[in-house]
Amino acid sequence: MLNMRLAQPEHLIDLNDLIELDRVIDHGEWVEVGALTRHHRVATAPEIRQGVPLLADAAATIGHYAIRQRGTLGGSLVQADPAAQLPLVAVTLGADVMVRSRRGRRTVAAAEFLRAIMSVDLAGDELVTGVCFPRQPDGERWAFDLFSRRHGDFAIVAVALTLQLDDAGAIVALRLGVGGVGPVPMRLTAVEQRAVGLVPDGDTILDLARNAAAAITPEDDPLVPAKYRRDLVETLTARALRRVTADWPEVTT
Amino acid sequence: MTAPVTLSLAVNGAVHEVTVPPRKLLSDVLREDLGLTGTHVGCEHGVCGACTILIDGQPARACLTFAVQMEGHDLTTIEAVSEGDRLSPLQQALHQVHGLQCGFCTPGIIMTVTAYLRDHPDPDEVEIRDLLSGNLCRCTGYQNIVKAVIRAAAEIRARAPA
Amino acid sequence: MSVAAKFSQIGKPLPRREDRRFLLGKGRYLDDIVPPGVAQVCFLRAPHAHARIVGIDSTAACALPGVIGVFTGRDLAEWTTPLRLAPPIEGLHPVEMTTLPIDKVRFHGDPVAVVVARDRYVAEDAVDLIEVAYEPLPCVADTASALAPGAARVDESLPDNLVSHQSFSAGDLAARRAEAARVIETTFDLQRHTHVPLETRGCMADWDEGREHLTMQIGTQVPHPLRGQLAGRLGLSESQVTVISPDVGGAFGQKIALYREELAVAALSRHLGQPLHWREDRAENLMAASHARETRCVTRAAVRGDGRILGLELELVEDFGAYCFYPANYMARVIAMILTGPYRIADYSFDVKVVLTNKCGNGPMRAPMAITSWVMDGTLDAVARELGLDAVEVRRINALGPGDLPYTMATGEVLADITSRETLEGAVSAIDISAFRARQARARDEGRLVGLGLCTVVESTTYGSQFYKAAGIPGSGHEAAWVRIEPSGAVNASVGLMGTGQGYETPLAQAVAEGLGVSAETVTVHMGHTDIAPYGMGSRGARGATAGGGTLYLCARKAQEKVLAIAAGMLSLNDARGLRLRDGHVERRLDDDWQPTGLGLKDIAQRAYLDPTALPDKVAPGLDVSLTYDPPPMTYSNATHACEVEIDKFTGRIDIRRYLVAEDCGTVINPLVVEGQQHGAVAMGLSGALFEQVIYDETGQNLSATLADYLVATATELPKVEIIPMHTPNRSTPAGIKGMAEGGIMGAIGVIANAVNDALAPLGVTATRMPLSPQYIRALVREADENQERTGEA
């Protein structure tokens, strides 16, 4: 933005040296990730891999190796690119964004924090200090998938989901988030509700994926027709559901 | 905002004092103020990877960083990769298997791969291609770069004390 | 490898000598050698595709501290002459352009004003402060609207936007159509590309007021032609201009023309009496340096039932952009001239239109004729599909075989010493087509889309002067060299080429070493300095090896003759018969065996320079030999590419499963360097076919001015390329060299399209335009599904 002279701020504050914001704290029910935690650490930290594996998997797909060494969780959330990985995961998991200013602290749900394309609920004197991700329950399955023209590019469409099954193999809970199809990432709650109680076999998966595609209203742009995004949502959702069902590795406990 | 500030930068093991405007990019300061012209600028928007250096040992784009941000950090550039005139195993492998052509992207690739091999000594081809995807090369088609990285990794492993 | 056997220096895979400095970060690219404190130049660029310049107010910019001056097209017109391109060629309109636009801008990114300031940051600040009043004009953003009646004229000195129109016909196309079982029409749309060298354009001009001399440091492929342009347009003699090319971070055809920005920098250095440095940023490079391709071809093949092509018609339309830095017919004409390439087609016609639009001007990009092999082999595949024939058999029935050579193409071009039939069979057997077809049948049963493509390339590498003349393109194909053996026996040599990353320093030293009879390590080749190198035509096309290497080889042979003449005198022989120089030592043939004479190159050189009175009669002092050489009208190399793909029909993603090239590029000077060129060319071809696209909207706004928008393939998108060497020497060129480095692009573009269309064949849809983006492929699959539904309902 600055190099292209699209933004010419009067003041620019470098936060990189606030190393106390580069942190991962396991609070049990939730995992707190500091705003300055680099993508590489988000992808590899044991507390995240164990407690919020969807977040770790998503972070590993961001950009390229060198980019993941510098990019931060807070930076990604505040930039609020509609196709970015971390805002999508934050919305899908119902994470809380922690905000602080001289006036005090507040916490805002990720889905409310992200207001529109590249626009967030943050005042000029406020700073995002971290994000609290609810711990994914034991036995929950998860998948993150995206489609981009080239490896490491911003996604055209990204899908994040978690799934819990009961002993009979029926869906207890599905969380399904999609990015790249609107101004902000969104949960497809109608599809999530429809899924409950269903046994995710081939036909059910196809039906849920079709419903996901029908639930979004992307816009045409010069390069990517709305139809194409819809097709991708269907395909990525179906593949992610297959990955967490038929293709889910059997783990002996 | 444009009044110059004086900073000290730790680059390649030496500390340099420079007086530069706060908006001056790290890549420009390295090249113009410190004469370290091996770090190339190919796009100034973080995509091409030619300006990749190491900040505290990790690869980063020098064109997306202001020099004023770098006080207290340890910078490494291409000029510090060889031991004097002796090419590093990666540099040597790139030479032997023709892993560079115009050479403009090469320093950025060397910095990225050098850091990676330090932490991942035995990468496979898929992993190497994934790693290289953050650096554009318009000449080689990457095939011989991949070959060089495999060869360099083997050489580094062979040299490492058992 | 019988070719290499007779050579001792040519054919060795020597690692390149320029590598060391690049690997150490000690390369000397332009920005690395600009002294501190040199003033910087920055251009203001037009935000409109087409607009009158009503007024330019630079008061605020000039008042900014650190600004040395702000200049406009009107200022530069006082110090430079316009570029006039008016070769006497039928169908091509003469055109003229000023150094910077004066009255109107013609594309988004056109330079409007230029700032000189103490540093780049201040210069950019000043650019933002210049106020330009524009009066927008209707714009033509594609060839259809540019050719429509009453369309806005890009160049108002022309009657319309059709800047060049040429046609040709050989044989009797009407008769062939009448005989034909079918006439099959096929369309090929190759999108607008740009070169994306990692190092953008830039230059440093330094006018020496005392000597009245301009030194221009600039990464260029063609130092001497550039010097001529600079001198001419600045009103200087060529002895007042020195062009020096430092290391160049890639060019791919983008660094041939003298661009307006570069001329402006030179003129301003002279005007201001101080050195100036300009480096364009990436956005400028993508938007305003030079674009390429954007050519639409339609072929109509009159065919027999067995797939034999009786007659072929080509219609070509190129979107040339707003300015002509090259004669507008140049690239398109070559495509039309060599289209039929590896096939025997006597009845052939073409109609070639080149159209001006409000976009950045086109220029040659590595393989200016890139579309050719896609059009030809794509036409054959269309014939096979339409007639239900095997694609390989259709190629075979039309292919030129060894017995047909030399073959005079319908356009009059002569093909000799090519092996396109052999590389076709080589690729077909290496890829194992029958095994593939079995795999493909199984995959199709599972509903998967897999395909195999073939594409045979006959690559025009080296243009001799006679080709230019016969083709109606202005230009010379000659090259020039000198070889100088210094008194110590060290060998210096020079040639008019300038490398931009290929690695000339090593293979050209090998060519000299071979011709002279020394080892390559002892030879240094100097390039890129017009006061040092002889006047040659520089690096373009794939002429480096044949024209450059060939000229150096011949020159070095001439030098060897002189060395041996001196040696003969020193050995008290009447003449040099039975002598040779090998590895720097003079050897004498005795009883069918080469024996040492005890004389080395240094002994000869000492005698030549320091004891000239002892030289044989008629042998002049010194060992300084020069030579110029004009290659045959055209030298061709050839290759067949084969590629296997699988398409994900749900996302449209193309996965390249296997890629191979069977190639004959004649005598290979350095196999390592040639392999690098093969990889690089295939990569650039695939990147173009799958990803790259300069995008303009209908108002002429460029939407692809960052590397996040203009997509270039990375390491994860490109396949491993298998190479099958099938080299045979050319009998008419020095050392049998054929040249290469562009054919890989031609083959890659053609083969990936052919493979994709083979994969799509069961769906009854065909990809006819590039890039083969997932959106496009998915749209084709959807179209097929909809067709099927419609048929199902009916």
mmCIF file of C-alpha atoms in Angstrom, chain A residues 3-5 8 64 146-153 156 222-225 227-228 231-232 235-236 239, chain C residues 121 124-125 128 648 650-651 653 690-691 693 695 706-707 711-712 714 716-717 773-775 778 782 786:
data_model
loop_
_atom_site.group_PDB
_atom_site.id
_atom_site.type_symbol
_atom_site.label_atom_id
_atom_site.label_comp_id
_atom_site.label_asym_id
_atom_site.label_seq_id
_atom_site.Cartn_x
_atom_site.Cartn_y
_atom_site.Cartn_z
ATOM 1 C CA ASN A 3 5.121 1.429 -1.773
ATOM 2 C CA MET A 4 2.410 2.032 -4.344
ATOM 3 C CA ARG A 5 1.524 5.339 -2.718
ATOM 4 C CA GLN A 8 0.343 8.084 2.678
ATOM 5 C CA HIS A 64 5.069 -18.408 1.097
ATOM 6 C CA LEU A 146 -8.674 -23.096 -0.578
ATOM 7 C CA PHE A 147 -8.426 -22.611 -4.293
ATOM 8 C CA SER A 148 -6.072 -20.066 -5.804
ATOM 9 C CA ARG A 149 -4.589 -19.557 -9.245
ATOM 10 C CA ARG A 150 -1.072 -20.128 -8.001
ATOM 11 C CA HIS A 151 0.274 -21.693 -4.859
ATOM 12 C CA GLY A 152 0.447 -19.039 -2.154
ATOM 13 C CA ASP A 153 -1.853 -16.503 -3.801
ATOM 14 C CA ILE A 156 -10.451 -17.210 -4.881
ATOM 15 C CA PRO A 222 -13.779 -9.037 -14.476
ATOM 16 C CA LEU A 223 -11.791 -12.228 -13.965
ATOM 17 C CA VAL A 224 -13.909 -14.441 -11.774
ATOM 18 C CA PRO A 225 -17.563 -14.920 -12.612
ATOM 19 C CA LYS A 227 -20.841 -18.814 -11.078
ATOM 20 C CA TYR A 228 -17.256 -19.924 -10.766
ATOM 21 C CA ASP A 231 -18.851 -23.910 -8.236
ATOM 22 C CA LEU A 232 -15.744 -23.669 -6.089
ATOM 23 C CA THR A 235 -16.514 -28.475 -4.801
ATOM 24 C CA LEU A 236 -14.386 -27.347 -1.873
ATOM 25 C CA ARG A 239 -14.112 -32.281 -0.707
ATOM 26 C CA TYR C 121 11.532 9.562 -3.001
ATOM 27 C CA GLU C 124 7.899 10.598 -6.702
ATOM 28 C CA ASP C 125 6.575 13.298 -4.362
ATOM 29 C CA ASP C 128 2.237 13.613 -7.415
ATOM 30 C CA ASP C 648 -10.020 -31.306 -12.509
ATOM 31 C CA PHE C 650 -14.867 -29.345 -10.925
ATOM 32 C CA THR C 651 -12.340 -26.556 -10.462
ATOM 33 C CA ARG C 653 -7.372 -26.776 -12.713
ATOM 34 C CA LEU C 690 -1.741 -20.929 -18.128
ATOM 35 C CA PHE C 691 -1.424 -17.709 -16.141
ATOM 36 C CA GLN C 693 -2.510 -11.884 -18.978
ATOM 37 C CA ILE C 695 -5.832 -7.036 -18.604
ATOM 38 C CA THR C 706 1.241 -5.600 -9.997
ATOM 39 C CA LEU C 707 2.792 -9.041 -9.818
ATOM 40 C CA LEU C 711 0.531 -13.848 -12.715
ATOM 41 C CA VAL C 712 3.795 -15.545 -13.556
ATOM 42 C CA THR C 714 6.211 -20.176 -9.802
ATOM 43 C CA THR C 716 4.972 -25.111 -7.812
ATOM 44 C CA GLU C 717 3.132 -24.576 -11.083
ATOM 45 C CA SER C 773 -7.305 -20.358 -16.653
ATOM 46 C CA PRO C 774 -9.324 -22.597 -14.334
ATOM 47 C CA GLN C 775 -12.264 -20.210 -14.743
ATOM 48 C CA ARG C 778 -14.541 -24.746 -15.811
ATOM 49 C CA ARG C 782 -20.169 -26.269 -17.660
ATOM 50 C CA GLU C 786 -25.493 -27.686 -20.326
#
